[in-house]
Every structure is written in structure tokens, then in C-alpha cells.
Short mmCIF file of C-alpha atoms in Angstrom, two decimals:
data_model
loop_
_atom_site.label_atom_id
_atom_site.label_comp_id
_atom_site.label_asym_id
_atom_site.label_seq_id
_atom_site.Cartn_x
_atom_site.Cartn_y
_atom_site.Cartn_z
CA MET A 183 58.71 -47.75 -11.99
CA ALA A 184 62.29 -48.76 -12.76
CA SER A 185 63.37 -44.94 -12.91
CA LEU A 186 61.58 -44.46 -9.56
CA GLU A 187 63.49 -47.34 -7.95
CA SER A 188 66.88 -46.18 -9.34
CA SER A 189 66.29 -42.56 -8.38
CA ARG A 190 65.83 -43.51 -4.68
CA LYS A 191 68.54 -42.19 -2.49
CA ILE A 192 70.74 -44.29 -0.24
CA THR A 193 72.70 -42.98 2.68
CA CYS A 194 76.27 -44.12 3.03
CA GLN A 195 78.30 -43.88 6.15
CA LEU A 196 82.07 -44.34 6.36
CA LYS A 197 84.12 -44.50 9.44
CA PRO A 198 87.15 -42.36 9.60
CA HIS A 199 89.64 -43.99 7.23
CA GLU A 200 92.95 -43.10 5.43
CA GLN A 201 91.53 -43.99 2.15
CA THR A 202 88.40 -41.89 2.38
CA TYR A 203 89.45 -39.27 -0.09
CA SER A 204 90.89 -41.57 -2.54
CA PHE A 205 87.76 -43.68 -2.22
CA LEU A 206 85.53 -40.57 -2.99
CA GLN A 207 87.84 -39.56 -5.85
CA ALA A 208 87.32 -43.17 -7.21
CA LEU A 209 83.51 -42.75 -6.92
CA LYS A 210 83.74 -39.48 -8.80
CA LEU A 211 85.78 -40.87 -11.55
CA ASN A 212 83.41 -43.79 -11.87
CA LYS A 213 80.60 -41.19 -12.37
CA VAL A 214 78.88 -41.90 -9.15
CA TYR A 215 76.78 -38.90 -8.17
CA ILE A 216 77.57 -37.92 -4.61
CA ILE A 217 75.00 -35.89 -2.69
CA LYS A 218 75.37 -34.02 0.65
CA LEU A 219 78.86 -35.12 1.48
CA SER A 220 79.83 -34.15 4.98
CA THR A 221 82.34 -35.20 7.52
CA ASN A 222 82.58 -35.13 11.27
CA LYS A 223 84.35 -36.94 14.03
CA SER A 224 82.33 -40.07 13.65
CA GLY A 225 83.10 -40.37 9.86
CA THR A 226 81.91 -39.44 6.44
CA THR A 227 78.29 -39.43 5.41
CA PHE A 228 76.93 -38.98 1.82
CA MET A 229 74.10 -40.04 -0.27
CA ILE A 230 74.08 -41.86 -3.72
CA TYR A 231 71.47 -43.03 -6.02
CA GLU A 232 70.33 -46.63 -5.65
CA LYS A 233 71.34 -47.44 -9.25
CA ASP A 234 75.04 -46.62 -8.23
CA ILE A 235 75.12 -49.22 -5.39
CA PRO A 236 76.90 -51.86 -7.50
CA LYS A 237 79.61 -49.42 -8.59
CA VAL A 238 80.12 -48.26 -4.90
CA ARG A 239 80.46 -51.88 -3.63
CA LYS A 240 82.97 -52.68 -6.29
CA ILE A 241 85.05 -49.73 -5.44
CA ARG A 242 84.65 -50.27 -1.70
CA LYS A 243 86.14 -53.82 -2.02
CA LYS A 244 89.14 -52.37 -3.74
CA TYR A 245 89.82 -49.80 -1.10
CA ARG A 246 88.72 -52.16 1.78
CA ILE A 247 86.53 -49.54 3.32
CA PRO A 248 83.64 -50.65 5.65
CA ILE A 249 80.50 -48.88 4.47
CA HIS A 250 77.02 -48.74 5.83
CA PHE A 251 74.08 -48.33 3.50
CA SER A 252 70.64 -47.18 4.79
CA ARG A 253 67.56 -45.84 3.17
CA PRO A 254 66.60 -42.43 4.59
CA ASP A 255 63.01 -42.79 3.07
CA ASN A 256 62.47 -46.42 4.02
CA SER A 257 59.72 -45.81 6.52
CA SER A 258 57.61 -43.55 4.21
CA VAL A 259 55.22 -45.63 2.08
CA LEU A 260 54.68 -42.98 -0.59
CA GLN A 261 57.69 -41.58 -2.39
CA PHE A 262 57.36 -37.94 -3.48
CA HIS A 263 57.92 -38.65 -7.02
CA TRP A 264 55.98 -36.73 -9.73
CA SER A 265 54.44 -40.06 -10.95
CA VAL A 266 53.33 -40.93 -7.52
CA LEU A 267 51.80 -37.58 -7.01
CA ALA A 268 50.08 -37.68 -10.39
CA GLY A 269 48.64 -41.14 -9.38
CA LEU A 270 47.38 -39.81 -6.09
CA LEU A 271 45.85 -36.82 -7.78
CA GLY A 272 44.29 -39.08 -10.17
CA PHE A 273 42.72 -41.14 -7.34
CA ILE A 274 40.99 -38.02 -6.12
CA LEU A 275 40.19 -36.33 -9.39
CA VAL A 276 38.95 -39.25 -11.43
CA PRO A 277 36.15 -40.31 -9.01
CA TYR A 278 35.28 -36.61 -8.57
CA ILE A 279 34.86 -36.10 -12.28
CA CYS A 280 32.99 -39.31 -12.62
CA SER A 281 30.63 -38.17 -9.82
CA LEU A 282 29.55 -35.25 -11.90
CA PHE A 283 27.67 -37.45 -14.43
CA LEU A 284 24.70 -39.56 -14.23
CA TRP A 285 25.68 -43.17 -14.84
CA GLN A 286 22.61 -45.32 -14.11
CA ILE A 287 18.91 -45.00 -14.43
CA SER A 288 16.78 -47.63 -13.18
CA ILE A 289 12.98 -47.79 -13.51
CA GLU A 290 10.77 -50.04 -11.36
CA ASP A 291 7.30 -50.58 -12.58
CA GLU A 292 4.80 -53.45 -12.45
CA SER A 293 4.21 -53.59 -16.20
CA ASP A 294 7.07 -53.81 -18.69
CA GLU A 295 5.14 -51.78 -21.33
CA ARG A 296 4.89 -48.90 -18.91
CA GLN A 297 8.54 -49.20 -17.99
CA VAL A 298 9.39 -48.81 -21.72
CA LYS A 299 7.04 -45.85 -22.00
CA LEU A 300 8.64 -44.15 -18.97
CA GLU A 301 12.13 -44.74 -20.41
CA GLN A 302 10.94 -43.08 -23.55
CA GLU A 303 9.52 -40.17 -21.60
CA LEU A 304 12.73 -39.70 -19.75
CA HIS A 305 14.65 -39.76 -22.93
CA LYS A 306 12.45 -36.93 -24.26
CA LEU A 307 13.09 -34.93 -21.06
CA ASN A 308 16.80 -35.48 -21.85
CA VAL A 309 17.32 -37.51 -18.63
CA ILE A 310 19.72 -39.93 -20.12
CA GLU A 311 22.83 -41.77 -18.76
CA ARG A 312 26.31 -40.26 -19.13
CA LYS A 313 24.81 -36.76 -18.78
CA SER A 314 26.05 -34.07 -16.43
CA LEU A 315 24.08 -33.97 -13.28
CA LYS A 316 24.03 -30.17 -13.35
CA SER A 317 22.25 -30.05 -16.66
CA LEU A 318 19.58 -32.31 -15.63
CA ILE A 319 15.99 -30.83 -15.05
CA PRO A 320 14.89 -30.91 -11.41
CA ASP A 321 13.08 -33.96 -9.97
CA SER A 322 9.90 -32.23 -9.35
CA GLU A 323 9.67 -31.35 -13.10
CA ILE A 324 10.38 -34.93 -14.21
CA ARG A 325 7.62 -36.10 -11.78
CA GLN A 326 5.23 -33.51 -13.03
CA VAL A 327 5.70 -34.42 -16.75
CA ILE A 328 5.44 -38.20 -16.06
CA LEU A 329 2.37 -37.83 -13.91
CA ALA A 330 0.67 -35.59 -16.53
CA ASN A 331 1.23 -38.16 -19.27
CA ASN A 332 0.25 -41.26 -17.12
CA HIS A 333 -3.05 -40.87 -15.36
CA ASP A 334 -2.94 -44.29 -14.08
CA LEU A 335 -0.06 -43.37 -11.79
CA SER A 336 -0.55 -41.76 -8.41
CA TRP A 337 3.06 -40.87 -7.66
CA ILE A 338 6.56 -41.10 -9.00
CA HIS A 339 9.29 -41.81 -6.47
CA ILE A 340 12.66 -40.40 -7.65
CA LYS A 341 15.63 -41.49 -5.48
CA ARG A 342 19.14 -40.35 -6.39
CA SER A 343 22.10 -41.93 -4.71
CA GLY A 344 25.38 -40.54 -6.10
CA ALA A 345 25.44 -41.07 -9.78
CA LYS A 346 22.44 -43.33 -9.83
CA MET A 347 18.83 -42.50 -10.31
CA HIS A 348 16.10 -44.90 -9.30
CA ILE A 349 12.59 -44.22 -10.44
CA THR A 350 9.74 -46.12 -8.89
CA SER A 351 6.09 -45.71 -10.12
CA VAL A 352 3.14 -45.95 -7.71
CA PRO A 353 -0.02 -47.03 -9.62
CA ALA A 354 -3.19 -45.40 -8.88
CA PRO A 355 -5.55 -47.58 -6.82
CA VAL A 356 -8.13 -49.46 -8.93
CA ILE A 357 -11.60 -48.37 -8.07
CA ILE A 358 -14.01 -51.24 -8.13
CA ARG A 359 -17.62 -49.97 -8.64
CA ASP A 360 -20.46 -52.28 -7.49
CA GLN A 361 -21.79 -54.11 -10.41
CA VAL A 362 -25.44 -53.49 -10.55
CA ASP A 363 -27.24 -56.51 -11.80
CA GLU A 364 -29.64 -54.76 -14.15
CA THR A 365 -30.49 -57.87 -16.07
CA ALA A 366 -32.43 -59.39 -13.21
CA PRO A 367 -34.54 -56.92 -11.23
CA SER A 368 -35.52 -58.18 -7.82
CA ASP A 369 -37.32 -57.50 -4.62
CA LEU A 370 -35.73 -57.50 -1.26
CA VAL A 371 -37.06 -60.02 1.20
CA ALA A 372 -36.37 -60.77 4.83
CA LEU A 373 -33.88 -63.60 5.30
CA ARG A 374 -34.70 -63.90 9.13
CA LYS A 375 -37.16 -62.65 11.53
CA GLY A 376 -36.51 -59.21 13.02
CA VAL A 377 -37.70 -55.63 13.82
CA ILE A 378 -36.92 -53.16 11.06
CA THR A 379 -34.79 -50.34 12.33
CA HIS A 380 -33.74 -48.50 9.20
CA TYR A 381 -33.44 -48.61 5.47
CA ASP A 382 -30.41 -47.93 3.28
CA LEU A 383 -31.84 -48.04 -0.25
CA ARG A 384 -30.45 -47.07 -3.59
CA SER A 385 -33.70 -48.14 -5.53
CA GLY A 386 -37.02 -49.66 -4.79
CA GLU A 387 -40.02 -48.69 -2.50
CA ARG A 388 -40.52 -49.61 1.11
CA LEU A 389 -43.27 -51.92 2.01
CA VAL A 390 -42.75 -52.27 5.79
CA PRO A 391 -42.78 -49.32 8.14
CA LEU A 392 -40.06 -48.82 10.77
CA HIS A 393 -40.22 -50.82 14.17
CA GLU A 394 -42.37 -53.36 12.60
CA THR A 395 -41.66 -57.15 13.02
CA VAL A 396 -41.03 -59.13 9.90
CA LYS A 397 -40.96 -62.70 9.36
CA LYS A 398 -38.65 -64.73 7.31
CA GLY A 399 -39.66 -64.52 3.53
CA ASP A 400 -41.68 -61.17 3.94
CA THR A 401 -41.12 -58.72 1.04
CA LEU A 402 -39.39 -55.65 2.54
CA VAL A 403 -38.79 -53.47 -0.54
CA THR A 404 -40.42 -54.02 -3.93
CA GLY A 405 -38.62 -53.42 -7.12
CA ILE A 406 -41.89 -52.58 -9.01
CA LEU A 407 -42.88 -48.83 -9.12
CA LYS A 408 -46.53 -47.98 -9.88
CA GLN A 409 -46.93 -44.98 -12.33
CA GLY A 410 -50.67 -44.52 -12.76
CA ASN A 411 -51.81 -47.79 -14.22
CA LYS A 412 -48.34 -48.76 -15.47
CA ASN A 413 -46.04 -51.00 -13.49
CA LEU A 414 -42.36 -49.96 -13.86
CA VAL A 415 -39.81 -52.63 -12.95
CA VAL A 416 -36.76 -50.98 -11.52
CA GLY A 417 -35.51 -53.55 -9.17
CA ALA A 418 -34.83 -52.92 -5.37
CA GLU A 419 -31.21 -52.30 -4.40
CA GLY A 420 -29.91 -51.70 -0.89
CA GLN A 421 -29.88 -52.98 2.60
CA VAL A 422 -32.63 -53.20 5.37
CA PHE A 423 -31.33 -53.31 8.92
CA ALA A 424 -33.34 -54.99 11.61
CA ASP A 425 -32.88 -56.01 15.26
CA TYR A 426 -32.93 -59.65 15.98
CA TRP A 427 -31.73 -62.23 18.52
CA LEU A 428 -29.13 -64.87 17.82
CA GLU A 429 -28.59 -67.89 20.09
CA MET A 430 -25.07 -69.43 20.40
CA SER A 431 -24.41 -72.60 22.40
CA PHE A 432 -21.05 -73.88 23.50
CA GLN A 433 -19.49 -76.92 25.11
CA LEU A 434 -16.05 -76.99 26.59
CA PRO A 435 -13.96 -79.53 28.56
CA THR A 436 -13.36 -78.20 32.12
CA LYS A 437 -9.55 -78.83 31.69
CA ILE A 438 -8.00 -77.54 28.48
CA ILE A 439 -4.39 -78.73 27.74
CA TYR A 440 -2.29 -76.95 25.15
CA ASP A 441 1.36 -76.68 23.84
CA LYS A 442 3.13 -73.62 24.93
CA PHE A 443 6.21 -72.37 23.05
CA VAL A 444 9.03 -72.05 25.55
CA ALA A 445 12.38 -71.84 23.65
CA GLU A 446 14.37 -72.77 20.63
CA GLU A 447 17.46 -74.92 21.12
CA VAL A 448 20.34 -74.90 18.64
CA ASN A 449 22.60 -77.71 19.03
CA ILE A 450 25.99 -77.70 17.36
CA LEU A 451 29.08 -80.09 17.54
CA GLN A 452 27.00 -83.07 18.35
CA VAL A 453 29.90 -85.44 17.94
CA SER A 454 29.68 -87.70 21.05
CA LYS A 455 27.18 -90.06 19.46
CA PRO A 456 28.98 -90.64 16.10
CA TRP A 457 32.32 -90.74 17.97
CA LYS A 458 31.01 -93.64 20.20
CA ALA A 459 29.69 -95.37 17.00
CA PHE A 460 33.11 -94.82 15.47
CA LYS A 461 34.94 -96.20 18.47
CA LYS A 462 32.74 -99.27 18.36
CA GLU A 463 33.15 -100.11 14.71
CA GLN A 464 35.74 -98.14 12.73
CA SER A 465 34.33 -98.01 9.32
CA LEU A 466 34.44 -95.27 6.72
CA GLU A 467 30.65 -94.63 6.99
CA HIS A 468 30.99 -93.85 10.69
CA LEU A 469 34.05 -91.67 9.96
CA ILE A 470 32.06 -89.63 7.44
CA GLU A 471 29.06 -89.39 9.76
CA MET A 472 31.38 -88.10 12.54
CA PHE A 473 32.81 -85.32 10.13
CA LYS A 474 29.27 -84.48 9.03
CA SER A 475 28.14 -84.05 12.59
CA VAL A 476 30.71 -81.42 13.27
CA PHE A 477 29.09 -79.15 10.79
CA ARG A 478 25.48 -80.13 11.59
CA VAL A 479 23.35 -77.56 13.28
CA GLU A 480 20.25 -78.97 14.88
CA ARG A 481 17.27 -76.81 15.82
CA ASN A 482 14.77 -77.95 18.34
CA THR A 483 11.58 -76.12 19.42
CA ILE A 484 10.73 -76.70 22.97
CA PHE A 485 7.18 -76.89 23.94
CA GLU A 486 5.59 -77.27 27.37
CA LYS A 487 2.34 -78.76 28.16
CA SER A 488 0.18 -76.22 29.83
CA SER A 489 -3.35 -76.60 31.13
CA VAL A 490 -5.98 -74.28 32.15
CA THR A 491 -8.94 -75.33 34.51
CA VAL A 492 -12.03 -73.58 33.22
CA ASN A 493 -13.99 -71.59 35.81
CA GLU A 494 -16.61 -69.01 35.70
CA LYS A 495 -14.03 -66.10 35.70
CA TRP A 496 -12.20 -67.56 32.72
CA ILE A 497 -15.45 -68.11 30.79
CA GLU A 498 -16.41 -64.41 31.50
CA GLU A 499 -13.04 -62.78 30.87
CA ALA A 500 -11.48 -65.04 28.08
CA PHE A 501 -14.15 -67.15 26.42
CA LEU A 502 -17.03 -64.86 26.07
CA PRO A 503 -14.91 -62.02 24.38
CA MET A 504 -13.76 -64.61 22.02
CA LEU A 505 -17.19 -65.86 21.19
CA ARG A 506 -18.38 -62.34 20.80
CA MET A 507 -15.60 -61.68 18.33
CA ARG A 508 -16.43 -64.72 16.39
CA THR A 509 -20.06 -63.95 16.23
CA ALA A 510 -19.34 -60.26 15.22
CA SER A 511 -17.10 -61.50 12.44
CA SER A 512 -20.13 -62.92 10.69
CA LEU A 513 -21.77 -59.59 10.53
CA SER A 514 -21.74 -57.17 7.59
CA SER A 515 -19.59 -54.02 7.78
CA ASN A 516 -22.43 -51.96 9.13
CA GLY A 517 -23.78 -54.64 11.51
CA LYS A 518 -23.21 -54.56 15.20
CA ILE A 519 -23.92 -56.54 18.43
CA LYS A 520 -26.11 -54.47 20.70
CA ASP A 521 -26.21 -56.78 23.73
CA GLU A 522 -25.37 -60.19 24.94
CA LYS A 523 -26.88 -62.39 27.58
CA VAL A 524 -25.66 -65.70 28.99
CA LEU A 525 -28.85 -67.72 29.19
CA HIS A 526 -27.48 -70.63 31.19
CA MET A 527 -24.34 -72.55 31.96
CA THR A 528 -24.28 -76.26 33.09
CA TRP A 529 -21.29 -77.70 34.94
CA SER A 530 -20.66 -81.28 34.84
CA ASN A 531 -17.41 -83.32 35.87
CA ASP A 532 -15.48 -82.69 32.75
CA THR A 533 -17.50 -80.44 30.56
CA VAL A 534 -19.28 -77.12 30.75
CA LYS A 535 -22.25 -76.33 28.45
CA GLY A 536 -23.75 -73.01 27.88
CA LYS A 537 -25.98 -70.72 25.77
CA VAL A 538 -25.46 -67.16 24.98
CA LEU A 539 -28.10 -64.91 23.32
CA TYR A 540 -26.94 -62.00 21.17
CA TYR A 541 -29.06 -58.99 20.34
CA MET A 542 -27.84 -57.82 17.04
CA ASN A 543 -28.52 -55.32 14.21
CA ASP A 544 -27.64 -56.21 10.64
CA ASN A 545 -28.86 -56.25 7.16
CA ILE A 546 -31.46 -59.00 6.92
CA ALA A 547 -32.48 -58.27 3.32
CA GLY A 548 -31.82 -60.66 0.39
CA LYS A 549 -32.74 -60.46 -3.25
CA ARG A 550 -35.54 -62.30 -4.80
CA PRO A 551 -35.92 -61.88 -8.65
CA ILE A 552 -39.23 -60.40 -9.86
CA HIS A 553 -41.16 -62.77 -11.82
CA GLN A 554 -42.28 -60.78 -14.78
CA GLY A 555 -44.21 -63.41 -16.75
CA ASP A 556 -43.87 -63.95 -20.36
CA MET B 244 71.10 -13.18 -10.63
CA LEU B 245 73.77 -12.40 -13.02
CA ASN B 246 75.06 -9.59 -10.79
CA ASN B 247 75.54 -12.06 -7.91
CA HIS B 248 77.34 -14.43 -10.17
CA LEU B 249 81.08 -14.31 -9.74
CA GLN B 250 83.34 -16.25 -11.83
CA LEU B 251 86.74 -16.18 -10.22
CA THR B 252 88.75 -18.65 -12.42
CA PRO B 253 87.66 -20.87 -15.26
CA PHE B 254 86.49 -23.43 -12.78
CA ILE B 255 84.98 -21.54 -9.79
CA HIS B 256 81.51 -20.12 -9.71
CA ILE B 257 80.22 -18.32 -6.75
CA ASP B 258 76.52 -17.80 -6.88
CA ASP B 259 75.62 -16.27 -3.54
CA PHE B 260 78.53 -17.19 -1.14
CA GLN B 261 76.36 -20.05 0.13
CA SER B 262 76.84 -22.24 -2.84
CA ILE B 263 80.19 -22.43 -4.50
CA ARG B 264 80.52 -24.43 -7.75
CA VAL B 265 83.69 -25.96 -9.00
CA ASN B 266 84.14 -27.12 -12.56
CA GLY B 267 86.56 -29.39 -14.19
CA PRO B 268 88.86 -32.11 -13.06
CA PHE B 269 89.58 -31.73 -9.41
CA GLU B 270 90.61 -33.61 -6.38
CA LEU B 271 89.15 -33.47 -2.89
CA LEU B 272 92.03 -32.94 -0.62
CA SER B 273 90.06 -32.73 2.62
CA LEU B 274 86.72 -32.14 4.07
CA SER B 275 85.67 -31.50 7.61
CA PRO B 276 82.54 -29.81 9.25
CA ASN B 277 84.26 -26.31 8.88
CA SER B 278 86.55 -26.57 5.93
CA CYS B 279 86.95 -27.95 2.42
CA GLN B 280 90.03 -28.29 0.20
CA LEU B 281 90.03 -28.94 -3.41
CA LYS B 282 92.93 -29.15 -6.04
CA GLY B 283 92.60 -28.93 -9.78
CA GLN B 284 94.07 -27.23 -12.83
CA GLY B 285 97.06 -26.19 -10.90
CA PHE B 286 95.08 -24.34 -8.25
CA ALA B 287 94.14 -25.15 -4.66
CA LEU B 288 90.80 -23.93 -3.27
CA THR B 289 90.38 -23.67 0.47
CA ILE B 290 86.88 -22.82 1.93
CA GLU B 291 86.38 -22.32 5.66
CA SER B 292 82.96 -21.64 7.21
CA GLY B 293 80.60 -22.48 10.11
CA GLU B 294 79.38 -25.59 8.25
CA THR B 295 80.70 -26.95 4.97
CA ILE B 296 78.92 -29.68 3.15
CA ILE B 297 79.47 -30.84 -0.41
CA SER B 298 75.98 -30.77 -1.64
CA THR B 299 76.63 -32.61 -4.86
CA MET B 300 79.67 -34.03 -6.51
CA ASN B 301 80.18 -35.77 -9.75
CA VAL B 302 82.85 -36.27 -12.44
CA ASP B 303 83.06 -32.69 -13.68
CA GLU B 304 81.43 -30.61 -11.06
CA VAL B 305 81.21 -30.16 -7.33
CA THR B 306 78.78 -27.78 -5.44
CA ILE B 307 79.75 -26.88 -1.86
CA SER B 308 77.20 -25.39 0.37
CA VAL B 309 78.61 -23.19 3.14
CA ARG B 310 77.08 -21.29 5.99
CA ASP B 311 78.86 -18.30 7.48
CA LEU B 312 81.80 -18.15 5.11
CA THR B 313 85.01 -17.17 6.92
CA LYS B 314 87.65 -17.80 4.30
CA LEU B 315 87.86 -18.43 0.57
CA GLU B 316 91.36 -18.89 -0.76
CA LEU B 317 92.61 -19.80 -4.12
CA ARG B 318 96.12 -20.30 -4.55
CA LYS B 319 98.34 -21.25 -7.48
CA LEU B 320 100.12 -24.42 -6.71
CA ASP B 321 103.46 -23.17 -8.03
CA MET B 322 103.52 -20.43 -5.53
CA VAL B 323 103.40 -22.94 -2.55
#
């Protein structure tokens, strides 16, 4: 950098003076390199190298010539010097060359063992760090090979950003098969009263025809098959659907009061209280408290009391759908509510009582182990 | 380039009449926008042109760049 500094050019301006030529001659004799020397009416202008300034100053004093120095390239930040140009070129070339290589491979997987396995597989595929991006095999091929070797994966996400490669594995969903309890074969019995609508059986023999009413405890499906004189215990499996009525009763206050979220309040610079305390008693504790309060942020949630007066419309539009939802949530996935009927509603001063009847269809069968004797 | 090169005396080299190089010990007698006078080795060199600028000057060499050269005179000082 020293050579660069010293090779900067400085413009010197001299006003017309008798001693101009002898001054220039003296500069020449002191080995000051003069560049672009020209004269006009306003005086003489020339350039020198920065390193010669001390010499020029010394000679100027001797000849008593006023001289004005200025840097012609003062405003330009970058000097067109070979080292500057080489540096600039380096700033462009080095990142460009670096961007041609793969610098980082990251693997995201739930299990560490599989992560190591995937690393090894990538190594085998020659997908390694500090390798030219052009020579890498395409992503689809990487995915194909990894998926072929790992049957427990459903997909491989390969994300490339610049010189980084991020691989995320997606495990295949675990399929849970129903555990058939073969050790204890059982019959299917009715858990409640109802009219049988349909069967959904995997094993066992129907005992009750469709559209027949059953009572609680009746055997619906037997797990014993008769083969000639022989009894074969297979166990009954499946569901038996029946229509049945379910009664729900409710009791509500006629006026419901609840908290309603209105807003959130953020308080900052709550200094007035600590300031008053400090003014009252000037202690260190109060001073610290005051400073603390400057940086304290208080958050308050504002609630509003809201009330609803229960009327028949509200019961019909808001309450009954909620009750229906709650009742439906107790059903199995194939069960459904076929109909609903409000049996009665009694209004008193502060409460309302009611009964709702639901006509539902759901599995009513439960298992009862077959007693095989000894 | 050799054809264009004209060496008039041991200390004057003319490359292309736009750049005149002077070697050896010399003294700058005068310089103005249109003319330049140098003295050295018993000779006096006068250059007159549309624009005369000393492009470089150091202890043993001066290069004068000229535009529209009108006069180039080299005189032996004894004859003055």
C-alpha cells in the first residue's frame, strides 16, 4: 500500500513568478519527476508524485514561490492501480469459483442411525462435500437410489440453496392393523335396547334378523360355528348397528354472564408512581425502582363482562346445535343422529329445564367371552 | 516505428512530431501554451505549436507533447 500511496499524483499550481523556471530547474536537479507541465496566463500547472512533496516544499521555501497542491483523484474512492484492480477482480472471481462447489450437506432425519446410513449412501453415490456441482448426479437419481434402499421412507426432499444441499427424509406412515384377540373368542351381545338395522361382521354368525328389537344383554352374533355335530369356536368380530332413542336433559340459568376478550393493553414508561414515591422518600431503592420502571413493559388483557338472556330462540339456534354436537361426539365413526325432538322445556324465574330425545343409529354390540368349559 | 524515429542531435529524439524527447542536461528557458525553449549541450531548441505541454520532465530527459507543430528550431548557441 505504501507504493500505492507514494505513486498518487498531486497537482501543483504556481502563479506567474520570476523564479518559475529556476524553481522547475531546481526540482529537476533534485530528481523530482514532473508530469504534464503547462503554462498559461494564470500561471504554471504540473503534477508530481506524492512522495516528492517534501522535496518540493523544501525547494519552494528556498525560492519563496507560493504553490497550491491538490489531488486530482481525491474524489474517486478506487484508484486504478493494478493491485486495486486485482483485488476487485478477486472479489468477483473468488466467490464465483467457490459457488461452483458443494460445500455443505445436511441431512435431517428422525433417527440418528438412518441419518448415518443416508450419509453413507450419499458417499457411495459420490455426493460429497467440496465436489464440483456440475459433476454431481441429478437430484432425481439420488432420490431414486435412496428410496430404493430405504423402504421405510416415503419421500426424500432435496433442497439446494447455492452451495448447500439439505436432505430431509419423510418416513412412511406406520400402518396399525387391528389386533385380533384370538386368545379369547367371544360372542357379540347387545349393550342397549334397539332395533337392528345392519351388520358389519368379520366373523361369527348372526342370530337376530334385521328390524328386530333386541334387549340389553341379548346375544346378537355367536362365535361358535356348528359343523355337523362339531362346535367350532371362531369368535365373533365386527359391529352390529341398531336404531335407538337417547334422552338428554339440561338445566340452564336464564341469564348467562361470561368474560369477553376486548383488547390487550401494553403499558410502557410507567414512571409516575415510582417518581412520586422517590419524591416522597429519596432512597436508593426508590431510585432503582424508578430506573427499572423505565424499561418495564406491562401487558394487561382487558375483559368485559357480557351477559346473555336465554330465550327460546337462543336455545334453538345456539344451545341445541351445541348439545347435538356433544351427543354426536360420543358416537362411533359410523354412528349418526337420525333425528332429534325437544320433549319439553320448563321456564322458571332463573332457570330453564328441558329434555331432548335423540334418535340415533350406532354400534350396540359388545364382546362377551365364550365360556368353553374345561 | 524505427522509420518514424528521427534523431536530430545526440539529445533530441522525435518519435512522431507529437512527442519530442530531449536527453541530457538541459535548461528550461521558457514555456508558454504555444511555445517551449530548452538549452543544453551548447544548443538551443525552440518548439512552437498550437499547444505545447511538457508531458514529463526529470533530471536527464524531457518529453514535450505538441499539437499542430509550426516551428522546430535547433540552433547552436555560438551562432547567436
